[in-house]
Amino acid sequence: DAGVIQSPRHEVTEMGQEVTLRCKLISGHNSLFWYRQTMMRGLELLIYFNNNVPIDDSGMPEDRFSAKMPNASFSTLKIQPSEPRDSAVYFCASSFFVGARLYSNQPQHFGDGTRLSIL
Amino acid sequence: GIQVEQSPPDLILQEGANSTLRCNFSDSVNNLQWFHQNPWGQLINLFYIPSGTKQNGRLSATTVATERYSLLYISSSQTTDSGVYFCAVYTNAGKSTFGDGTTLTVKP
């Protein structure tokens, strides 16, 4: 089975442009996590979906960031307008949610990440 | 918010040695996970372990939730174990916090 697929792998764009990052979940998974990793702030959870519904978006840094799941197998993370401080590696991970807990007890499977540079 | 401290920050081992990595957290959590990021940047979820002990091959983890710490044991280390090990905690309020990681280097 294919793993979590992220695209693009690398993106370089100028400040002010819209950036769209994409993530395809593993077939059958119903939880989706977006993470950001920077040298300054380390790894941060941005947003978490269960069954296409955003459960926790408290990590989304500001209104310039938005995430959606237009269907059960796909998600996008948009930054508009982008700023140099948004430069980071963005990971998505999928999992299978079981039960009523806020966070699944199943392992998360990560994509290879998108390295984003905003000039 | 909750504080997560990992120790040691850096660890250098000779192949075949054993090691223990520690994760302390400052409040109650309902989920704790250990991750490994290899030198190429790929992240792998090692354990979901809010309490108790789990083992997977040469790796095992123990979380003592009442004392707010978790330990990751690596036995008979191999060069492929090199990378950064993160613990992440998730609270009842829906917040998640990652530690700063332990950078492990295993020398042949």
XYZ file of N, CA and C in Angstrom:
681
model
N 0.837 -1.203 0.000
C 0.000 0.000 0.000
C 0.868 1.248 0.000
N 0.398 2.268 -0.719
C 1.142 3.518 -0.730
C 1.035 4.166 0.626
N 2.082 4.868 1.003
C 2.060 5.606 2.252
C 1.391 6.947 2.072
N 1.579 7.810 3.054
C 1.064 9.180 2.955
C 1.866 9.919 1.894
N 1.170 10.575 0.996
C 1.841 11.253 -0.111
C 1.639 12.752 0.014
N 2.757 13.477 0.066
C 2.696 14.928 0.144
C 3.256 15.534 -1.128
N 2.670 16.648 -1.520
C 3.195 17.384 -2.660
C 2.990 18.877 -2.447
N 3.866 19.712 -3.003
C 5.136 19.326 -3.613
C 6.150 18.920 -2.549
N 7.281 18.388 -2.934
C 8.334 18.066 -1.966
C 9.095 19.321 -1.556
N 9.241 20.222 -2.501
C 9.919 21.485 -2.237
C 9.119 22.601 -2.906
N 9.074 23.748 -2.233
C 8.433 24.925 -2.827
C 9.193 26.158 -2.404
N 9.533 26.939 -3.393
C 10.181 28.225 -3.150
C 9.304 29.281 -3.808
N 8.890 30.261 -3.034
C 8.014 31.284 -3.585
C 8.303 32.613 -2.913
N 7.768 33.654 -3.478
C 8.024 34.988 -2.939
C 6.952 35.373 -1.927
N 7.382 36.168 -1.012
C 6.502 36.695 0.016
C 5.245 37.285 -0.619
N 4.080 36.994 -0.003
C 2.823 37.526 -0.500
C 2.058 36.570 -1.393
N 2.754 35.541 -1.901
C 2.085 34.578 -2.771
C 1.271 33.580 -1.956
N 0.253 32.999 -2.610
C -0.509 31.922 -1.978
C 0.243 30.617 -2.147
N 0.287 29.834 -1.083
C 0.950 28.534 -1.104
C -0.084 27.471 -0.761
N -0.099 26.394 -1.512
C -0.997 25.279 -1.223
C -0.188 23.997 -1.102
N -0.276 23.370 0.044
C 0.381 22.095 0.288
C -0.687 21.011 0.275
N -0.325 19.845 -0.251
C -1.304 18.782 -0.437
C -0.881 17.504 0.254
N -1.878 16.743 0.668
C -1.607 15.503 1.388
C -2.660 14.469 1.036
N -2.214 13.283 0.670
C -3.126 12.168 0.408
C -2.953 11.147 1.521
N -4.053 10.834 2.198
C -4.014 9.897 3.317
C -3.844 8.465 2.833
N -3.408 7.603 3.740
C -3.398 6.177 3.465
C -4.848 5.699 3.371
N -5.111 4.841 2.398
C -6.463 4.330 2.199
C -6.982 3.682 3.475
N -8.196 4.076 3.880
C -8.804 3.513 5.079
C -8.571 4.326 6.339
N -7.595 5.237 6.296
C -7.364 6.094 7.458
C -8.402 7.201 7.512
N -8.729 7.636 8.735
C -9.752 8.667 8.874
C -9.308 9.826 9.768
N -8.038 9.839 10.161
C -7.498 10.962 10.937
C -6.359 11.588 10.160
N -6.267 12.906 10.230
C -5.252 13.618 9.461
C -4.651 14.705 10.341
N -3.329 14.750 10.376
C -2.600 15.723 11.177
C -1.709 16.550 10.246
N -1.661 17.849 10.462
C -0.668 18.711 9.815
C 0.302 19.209 10.890
N 1.614 19.037 10.636
C 2.662 19.492 11.537
C 3.583 20.461 10.795
N 4.258 21.292 11.574
C 5.276 22.184 11.025
C 6.552 22.006 11.848
N 7.701 22.017 11.181
C 8.976 21.883 11.882
C 9.910 22.991 11.459
N 10.385 23.736 12.444
C 11.394 24.776 12.217
C 12.505 24.622 13.243
N 13.644 25.209 12.947
C 14.742 25.171 13.905
C 14.367 25.907 15.182
N 13.667 27.023 15.014
C 13.363 27.866 16.179
C 12.294 27.241 17.083
N 11.275 26.675 16.487
C 10.112 26.243 17.254
C 9.964 24.726 17.336
N 10.824 23.991 16.661
C 10.723 22.545 16.705
C 9.498 22.042 15.959
N 8.962 20.916 16.401
C 7.779 20.324 15.791
C 6.525 20.863 16.467
N 5.549 21.242 15.670
C 4.291 21.765 16.207
C 3.134 21.120 15.454
N 2.107 20.739 16.192
C 0.876 20.267 15.564
C 0.047 21.491 15.193
N -0.317 21.597 13.922
C -1.093 22.745 13.462
C -2.592 22.473 13.568
N -3.032 21.340 13.042
C -4.455 21.026 13.002
C -4.633 19.533 12.883
N -5.767 19.065 13.331
C -6.059 17.639 13.415
C -7.509 17.431 12.994
N -7.737 16.502 12.066
C -9.072 16.159 11.575
C -9.415 14.716 11.945
N -10.658 14.480 12.276
C -11.213 13.136 12.336
C -12.407 13.082 11.411
N -12.441 12.097 10.546
C -13.589 11.934 9.637
C -13.953 13.253 8.942
N -12.933 13.920 8.439
C -13.061 15.157 7.662
C -13.420 16.383 8.494
N -13.598 16.233 9.788
C -14.005 17.345 10.635
C -12.808 17.855 11.425
N -12.532 19.167 11.388
C -11.414 19.677 12.204
C -11.748 19.566 13.687
N -10.897 18.870 14.416
C -11.123 18.630 15.844
C -10.364 19.642 16.692
N -9.143 19.921 16.311
C -8.302 20.821 17.080
C -7.469 21.643 16.116
N -7.762 22.937 16.017
C -6.979 23.811 15.142
C -6.245 24.866 15.950
N -6.041 24.602 17.225
C -5.419 25.599 18.096
C -3.971 25.885 17.734
N -3.371 25.002 16.976
C -1.988 25.214 16.571
C -1.829 26.027 15.309
N -2.904 26.323 14.632
C -2.812 27.129 13.417
C -2.358 28.524 13.821
N -1.244 28.997 13.243
C -0.623 30.211 13.772
C -1.467 31.474 13.613
N -2.162 31.627 12.551
C -2.973 32.830 12.352
C -3.904 32.626 11.175
N -4.714 33.651 10.921
C -5.754 33.515 9.899
C -5.207 33.318 8.493
N -3.950 33.562 8.314
C -3.372 33.352 6.978
C -3.320 31.863 6.626
N -3.433 31.016 7.641
C -3.369 29.574 7.439
C -4.777 28.989 7.441
N -5.044 28.095 6.498
C -6.316 27.384 6.498
C -6.077 25.962 5.999
N -6.844 25.024 6.532
C -6.723 23.625 6.123
C -8.109 23.061 5.863
N -8.169 22.190 4.878
C -9.451 21.589 4.519
C -9.263 20.117 4.192
N -10.355 19.390 4.293
C -10.412 18.026 3.780
C -11.610 17.966 2.848
N -11.414 18.208 1.573
C -12.535 18.181 0.633
C -13.137 16.791 0.461
N -12.356 15.768 0.766
C -12.900 14.406 0.799
C -12.108 13.596 1.816
N -12.496 12.358 1.981
C -11.938 11.544 3.068
C -10.481 11.177 2.872
N -9.951 11.356 1.666
C -8.598 10.873 1.421
C -7.611 11.984 1.097
N -8.037 13.228 1.177
C -7.187 14.298 0.686
C -7.329 15.546 1.562
N -6.204 16.246 1.750
C -6.236 17.481 2.528
C -5.327 18.515 1.895
N -5.676 19.778 2.104
C -4.817 20.876 1.682
C -4.565 21.805 2.862
N -3.373 22.386 2.855
C -3.006 23.429 3.812
C -2.611 24.647 2.990
N -3.333 25.749 3.194
C -3.069 26.954 2.407
C -2.522 28.052 3.292
N -1.606 28.819 2.738
C -1.068 29.996 3.400
C -1.253 31.168 2.435
N -2.004 32.158 2.866
C -2.272 33.306 2.021
C -2.509 34.542 2.880
N -1.684 35.579 2.753
C -0.441 35.628 1.983
C 0.709 35.004 2.762
N 1.674 34.460 2.046
C 2.813 33.834 2.715
C 3.818 34.892 3.176
N 4.558 34.542 4.244
C 5.582 35.422 4.788
C 6.854 34.601 5.011
N 8.016 35.269 5.037
C 9.278 34.527 5.234
C 9.282 33.661 6.490
N 8.600 34.088 7.550
C 8.588 33.293 8.791
C 7.773 32.015 8.670
N 7.077 31.829 7.559
C 6.356 30.584 7.316
C 7.278 29.494 6.756
N 8.507 29.863 6.434
C 9.455 28.886 5.904
C 9.667 27.776 6.931
N 9.498 26.540 6.494
C 9.546 25.401 7.411
C 9.397 24.131 6.592
N 9.517 22.997 7.274
C 9.108 21.727 6.679
C 7.727 21.398 7.238
N 6.790 21.137 6.355
C 5.421 20.827 6.742
C 5.183 19.339 6.504
N 4.770 18.647 7.554
C 4.470 17.223 7.473
C 2.973 17.005 7.637
N 2.441 16.034 6.916
C 1.131 15.541 7.284
C 1.278 14.072 7.681
N 0.364 13.625 8.500
C 0.352 12.244 8.965
C -1.090 11.766 8.999
N -1.288 10.503 8.721
C -2.640 9.945 8.818
C -2.651 8.768 9.774
N -3.843 8.497 10.270
C -4.006 7.435 11.261
C -5.429 6.925 11.152
N -5.698 5.848 11.877
C -7.058 5.319 11.919
C -7.612 5.601 13.299
N -8.662 6.370 13.355
C -9.239 6.778 14.630
C -10.189 5.715 15.134
N -9.959 5.334 16.400
C -10.800 4.313 17.024
C -11.315 4.853 18.338
N -12.584 4.731 18.585
C -13.132 5.068 19.891
C -13.465 6.531 20.035
N -13.602 6.946 21.276
C -14.123 8.272 21.566
C -13.077 9.222 22.119
N -11.836 8.779 22.201
C -10.814 9.656 22.742
C -10.531 10.791 21.763
N -9.996 11.863 22.300
C -9.689 13.004 21.436
C -8.637 12.635 20.400
N -7.638 11.889 20.844
C -6.583 11.490 19.931
C -6.543 9.974 19.828
N -6.324 9.510 18.624
C -6.322 8.076 18.363
C -5.190 7.377 19.093
N -5.401 6.116 19.400
C -4.317 5.318 19.961
C -3.621 4.498 18.881
N -3.872 4.833 17.646
C -3.224 4.132 16.546
C -2.012 4.930 16.069
N -1.015 4.239 15.524
C 0.183 4.978 15.085
C -0.121 5.941 13.952
N 0.622 7.029 13.922
C 0.528 7.993 12.841
C 1.564 7.653 11.774
N 1.170 7.721 10.538
C 2.065 7.448 9.417
C 2.332 8.776 8.716
N 3.601 9.125 8.598
C 3.982 10.441 8.092
C 4.325 10.408 6.608
N 4.020 11.517 5.953
C 4.561 11.754 4.630
C 5.997 12.238 4.742
N 6.646 12.423 3.594
C 8.050 12.828 3.586
C 8.243 14.323 3.813
N 7.152 15.077 3.861
C 7.245 16.495 4.149
C 7.357 17.360 2.912
N 6.967 18.629 3.076
C 7.171 19.657 2.054
C 8.079 20.708 2.648
N 9.217 20.930 1.987
C 10.136 21.972 2.448
C 9.755 23.276 1.765
N 9.272 24.215 2.553
C 8.753 25.485 2.031
C 9.714 26.615 2.360
N 10.082 27.360 1.340
C 10.933 28.539 1.529
C 10.211 29.751 0.969
N 10.020 30.741 1.812
C 9.367 31.994 1.391
C 10.442 33.076 1.362
N 10.665 33.631 0.193
C 11.739 34.620 0.034
C 11.238 36.039 0.278
N 1.171 26.656 29.368
C 0.877 25.355 28.808
C 1.805 24.295 29.367
N 1.588 23.078 28.942
C 2.379 21.956 29.435
C 3.817 22.057 28.942
N 4.748 21.709 29.819
C 6.173 21.720 29.478
C 6.645 20.285 29.259
N 7.454 20.103 28.243
C 8.015 18.783 27.946
C 9.523 18.922 27.849
N 10.224 18.141 28.647
C 11.686 18.201 28.645
C 12.242 16.825 28.319
N 13.143 16.788 27.366
C 13.781 15.534 26.993
C 15.253 15.577 27.390
N 15.741 14.434 27.809
C 17.153 14.348 28.160
C 17.691 12.968 27.791
N 19.011 12.883 27.477
C 19.892 14.026 27.273
C 19.600 14.689 25.930
N 20.072 15.884 25.710
C 19.864 16.513 24.406
C 20.651 15.832 23.286
N 21.817 15.316 23.633
C 22.654 14.633 22.650
C 23.230 13.380 23.288
N 23.383 12.347 22.471
C 23.911 11.080 22.961
C 24.707 10.431 21.841
N 25.931 10.048 22.171
C 26.785 9.348 21.198
C 27.086 7.970 21.755
N 26.828 6.951 20.970
C 27.019 5.574 21.404
C 27.866 4.811 20.405
N 28.496 3.773 20.909
C 29.140 2.821 20.032
C 28.102 1.755 19.671
N 28.154 1.289 18.446
C 27.231 0.240 18.006
C 27.225 -0.918 19.004
N 26.022 -1.390 19.338
C 25.904 -2.492 20.283
C 25.583 -2.058 21.700
N 25.764 -0.781 21.993
C 25.490 -0.282 23.346
C 23.993 -0.096 23.541
N 23.605 -0.007 24.813
C 22.216 0.260 25.184
C 22.076 1.718 25.623
N 20.872 2.240 25.539
C 20.661 3.624 25.964
C 19.243 3.818 26.477
N 19.084 4.857 27.282
C 17.786 5.240 27.824
C 17.574 6.724 27.586
N 16.460 7.050 26.950
C 16.087 8.438 26.710
C 14.900 8.761 27.599
N 14.869 9.985 28.097
C 13.845 10.353 29.062
C 13.017 11.526 28.555
N 11.731 11.505 28.933
C 10.794 12.575 28.601
C 10.006 12.900 29.867
N 10.197 14.116 30.370
C 9.432 14.588 31.527
C 8.373 15.576 31.066
N 7.205 15.512 31.682
C 6.150 16.450 31.317
C 5.492 16.991 32.593
N 4.947 18.187 32.471
C 4.593 18.952 33.665
C 3.126 18.837 34.083
N 2.312 18.128 33.301
C 0.891 18.042 33.633
C 0.337 16.702 33.162
N -0.893 16.434 33.536
C -1.533 15.183 33.122
C -1.733 15.156 31.612
N -1.548 13.977 31.053
C -1.718 13.817 29.610
C -2.596 12.597 29.347
N -3.262 12.596 28.225
C -4.042 11.406 27.876
C -3.467 10.676 26.678
N -2.339 11.138 26.198
C -1.698 10.463 25.079
C -0.235 10.887 25.097
N 0.643 9.932 24.885
C 2.063 10.243 24.753
C 2.609 9.374 23.631
N 3.376 9.970 22.766
C 3.929 9.225 21.645
C 5.425 9.510 21.533
N 6.157 8.510 21.094
C 7.564 8.648 20.762
C 7.704 8.558 19.240
N 8.549 9.457 18.700
C 8.806 9.493 17.266
C 10.308 9.439 17.025
N 10.684 8.906 15.894
C 12.076 8.928 15.450
C 12.139 9.679 14.126
N 13.054 10.658 14.058
C 13.307 11.341 12.792
C 14.697 10.948 12.319
N 14.766 10.270 11.185
C 16.067 9.780 10.728
C 16.885 10.916 10.113
N 18.145 10.666 9.821
C 18.995 11.749 9.300
C 18.497 12.337 7.979
N 17.594 11.681 7.289
C 17.030 12.193 6.051
C 15.736 12.969 6.290
N 15.359 13.102 7.536
C 14.209 13.922 7.889
C 12.887 13.191 7.985
N 12.894 11.892 7.727
C 11.633 11.144 7.775
C 11.231 10.857 9.219
N 9.943 11.004 9.480
C 9.406 10.792 10.824
C 8.695 9.443 10.901
N 8.976 8.731 11.973
C 8.328 7.441 12.212
C 7.768 7.436 13.621
N 6.520 7.037 13.728
C 5.860 6.914 15.020
C 6.304 5.596 15.649
N 6.982 5.665 16.801
C 7.502 4.454 17.422
C 6.485 3.816 18.365
N 5.959 4.619 19.260
C 5.060 4.091 20.286
C 3.967 5.099 20.607
N 2.771 4.556 20.830
C 1.701 5.270 21.521
C 1.679 4.676 22.927
N 2.000 5.486 23.945
C 2.169 4.893 25.270
C 1.791 5.876 26.367
N 0.495 6.104 26.600
C 0.095 7.011 27.673
C 0.379 6.447 29.064
N 0.542 5.127 29.153
C 0.891 4.503 30.429
C 1.397 3.099 30.133
N 2.102 2.531 31.090
C 2.540 1.152 30.961
C 3.798 0.992 30.140
N 4.027 -0.228 29.683
C 5.242 -0.591 28.957
C 4.878 -1.298 27.665
N 5.607 -0.950 26.616
C 5.450 -1.626 25.336
C 6.828 -1.951 24.782
N 6.878 -2.996 23.973
C 8.144 -3.379 23.346
C 7.920 -3.635 21.871
N 8.906 -3.224 21.084
C 8.874 -3.496 19.660
C 10.307 -3.772 19.224
N 10.645 -5.044 19.174
C 12.007 -5.422 18.792
C 13.012 -4.961 19.832
N 14.010 -4.199 19.368
C 15.054 -3.723 20.274
C 14.627 -2.464 21.042
N 13.483 -1.931 20.720
C 12.994 -0.727 21.383
C 11.883 -1.073 22.359
N 11.895 -0.389 23.470
C 10.772 -0.491 24.399
C 10.563 0.868 25.045
N 9.368 1.068 25.569
C 9.033 2.339 26.199
C 8.194 2.085 27.425
N 8.400 2.926 28.415
C 7.629 2.871 29.653
C 7.184 4.269 29.998
N 5.904 4.413 30.328
C 5.392 5.691 30.809
C 4.802 5.492 32.193
N 5.259 6.327 33.129
C 4.690 6.355 34.470
C 3.920 7.666 34.570
N 2.639 7.585 34.251
C 1.832 8.798 34.123
C 1.707 9.546 35.447
N 1.641 8.805 36.551
C 1.471 9.438 37.863
C 2.706 10.253 38.244
N 3.863 9.862 37.713
C 5.101 10.593 38.000
C 5.527 11.457 36.826
N 4.734 11.464 35.778
C 4.907 12.383 34.649
C 6.252 12.226 33.949
N 6.560 10.981 33.579
C 7.731 10.771 32.751
C 7.541 9.535 31.907
N 8.319 9.505 30.836
C 8.352 8.344 29.963
C 9.804 8.071 29.596
N 10.115 6.801 29.410
C 11.462 6.375 29.043
C 11.417 5.559 27.760
N 12.382 5.801 26.908
C 12.551 5.006 25.697
C 13.878 4.280 25.808
N 13.833 2.956 25.702
C 15.030 2.127 25.787
C 15.405 1.625 24.401
N 16.677 1.761 24.097
C 17.188 1.194 22.848
C 18.281 0.205 23.223
N 18.098 -1.033 22.858
C 19.100 -2.043 23.181
C 19.867 -2.421 21.920
N 21.118 -2.827 22.137
C 21.976 -3.266 21.024
C 21.880 -2.290 19.848
N 22.209 -1.039 20.124
C 21.993 0.009 19.128
C 22.723 -0.274 17.817
N 22.119 0.189 16.740
C 22.677 0.053 15.400
C 22.809 1.446 14.776
N 23.648 1.541 13.767
C 23.863 2.853 13.139
C 22.558 3.406 12.585
N 21.647 2.519 12.197
C 20.354 2.972 11.655
C 19.448 3.572 12.730
N 19.843 3.445 13.996
C 19.071 4.073 15.074
C 19.394 5.565 15.201
N 20.414 6.017 14.520
C 20.799 7.429 14.596
C 19.659 8.331 14.140
N 19.628 9.516 14.703
C 18.584 10.475 14.355
C 18.127 11.199 15.615
N 16.969 11.814 15.520
C 16.419 12.556 16.648
C 15.167 11.846 17.143
N 15.099 11.666 18.445
C 13.946 11.023 19.072
C 13.128 12.087 19.797
N 11.864 12.177 19.426
C 10.961 13.146 20.038
C 9.898 12.425 20.853
N 9.547 13.020 21.974
C 8.301 12.611 22.606
C 7.298 13.744 22.416
N 6.033 13.383 22.324
C 4.955 14.355 22.179
C 3.848 13.961 23.136
N 3.319 14.949 23.830
C 2.220 14.689 24.746
C 0.982 15.421 24.265
N -0.161 14.838 24.581
C -1.459 15.373 24.163
C -2.336 15.416 25.404
N -2.881 16.594 25.712
C -3.652 16.740 26.941
C -5.145 16.579 26.688
N -5.882 16.494 27.793
C -7.338 16.378 27.698
C -7.960 17.599 27.038
N -7.262 18.723 27.096
C -7.789 19.955 26.491
C -7.538 20.004 24.994
N -6.922 18.949 24.470
C -6.702 18.911 23.036
C -5.429 19.585 22.585
N -4.522 19.854 23.513
C -3.264 20.501 23.136
C -2.170 19.452 22.998
N -1.280 19.678 22.052
C -0.141 18.785 21.925
C 1.144 19.592 22.036
N 2.128 18.997 22.637
C 3.431 19.647 22.797
C 4.516 18.621 22.548
N 5.479 19.002 21.736
C 6.640 18.159 21.473
C 7.804 18.604 22.343
N 8.623 17.639 22.743
C 9.893 17.982 23.342
C 10.878 18.424 22.267
N 12.032 18.900 22.707
C 13.045 19.384 21.768
C 13.854 18.249 21.138
N 13.656 17.035 21.661
C 14.313 15.887 21.046
C 15.645 15.522 21.670
N 16.019 14.274 21.496
C 17.359 13.778 21.820
C 18.005 13.349 20.515
N 19.161 13.927 20.227
C 19.893 13.559 19.020
C 20.831 12.413 19.338
N 20.572 11.274 18.714
C 21.365 10.067 18.946
C 22.274 9.816 17.750
N 23.542 9.605 18.049
C 24.509 9.214 17.020
C 25.093 7.874 17.433
N 24.937 6.872 16.584
C 25.500 5.560 16.840
C 26.661 5.351 15.889
N 27.842 5.147 16.463
C 29.058 5.005 15.652
C 29.366 3.530 15.421
N 29.828 3.203 14.205
C 30.141 1.794 13.916
C 31.403 1.333 14.628
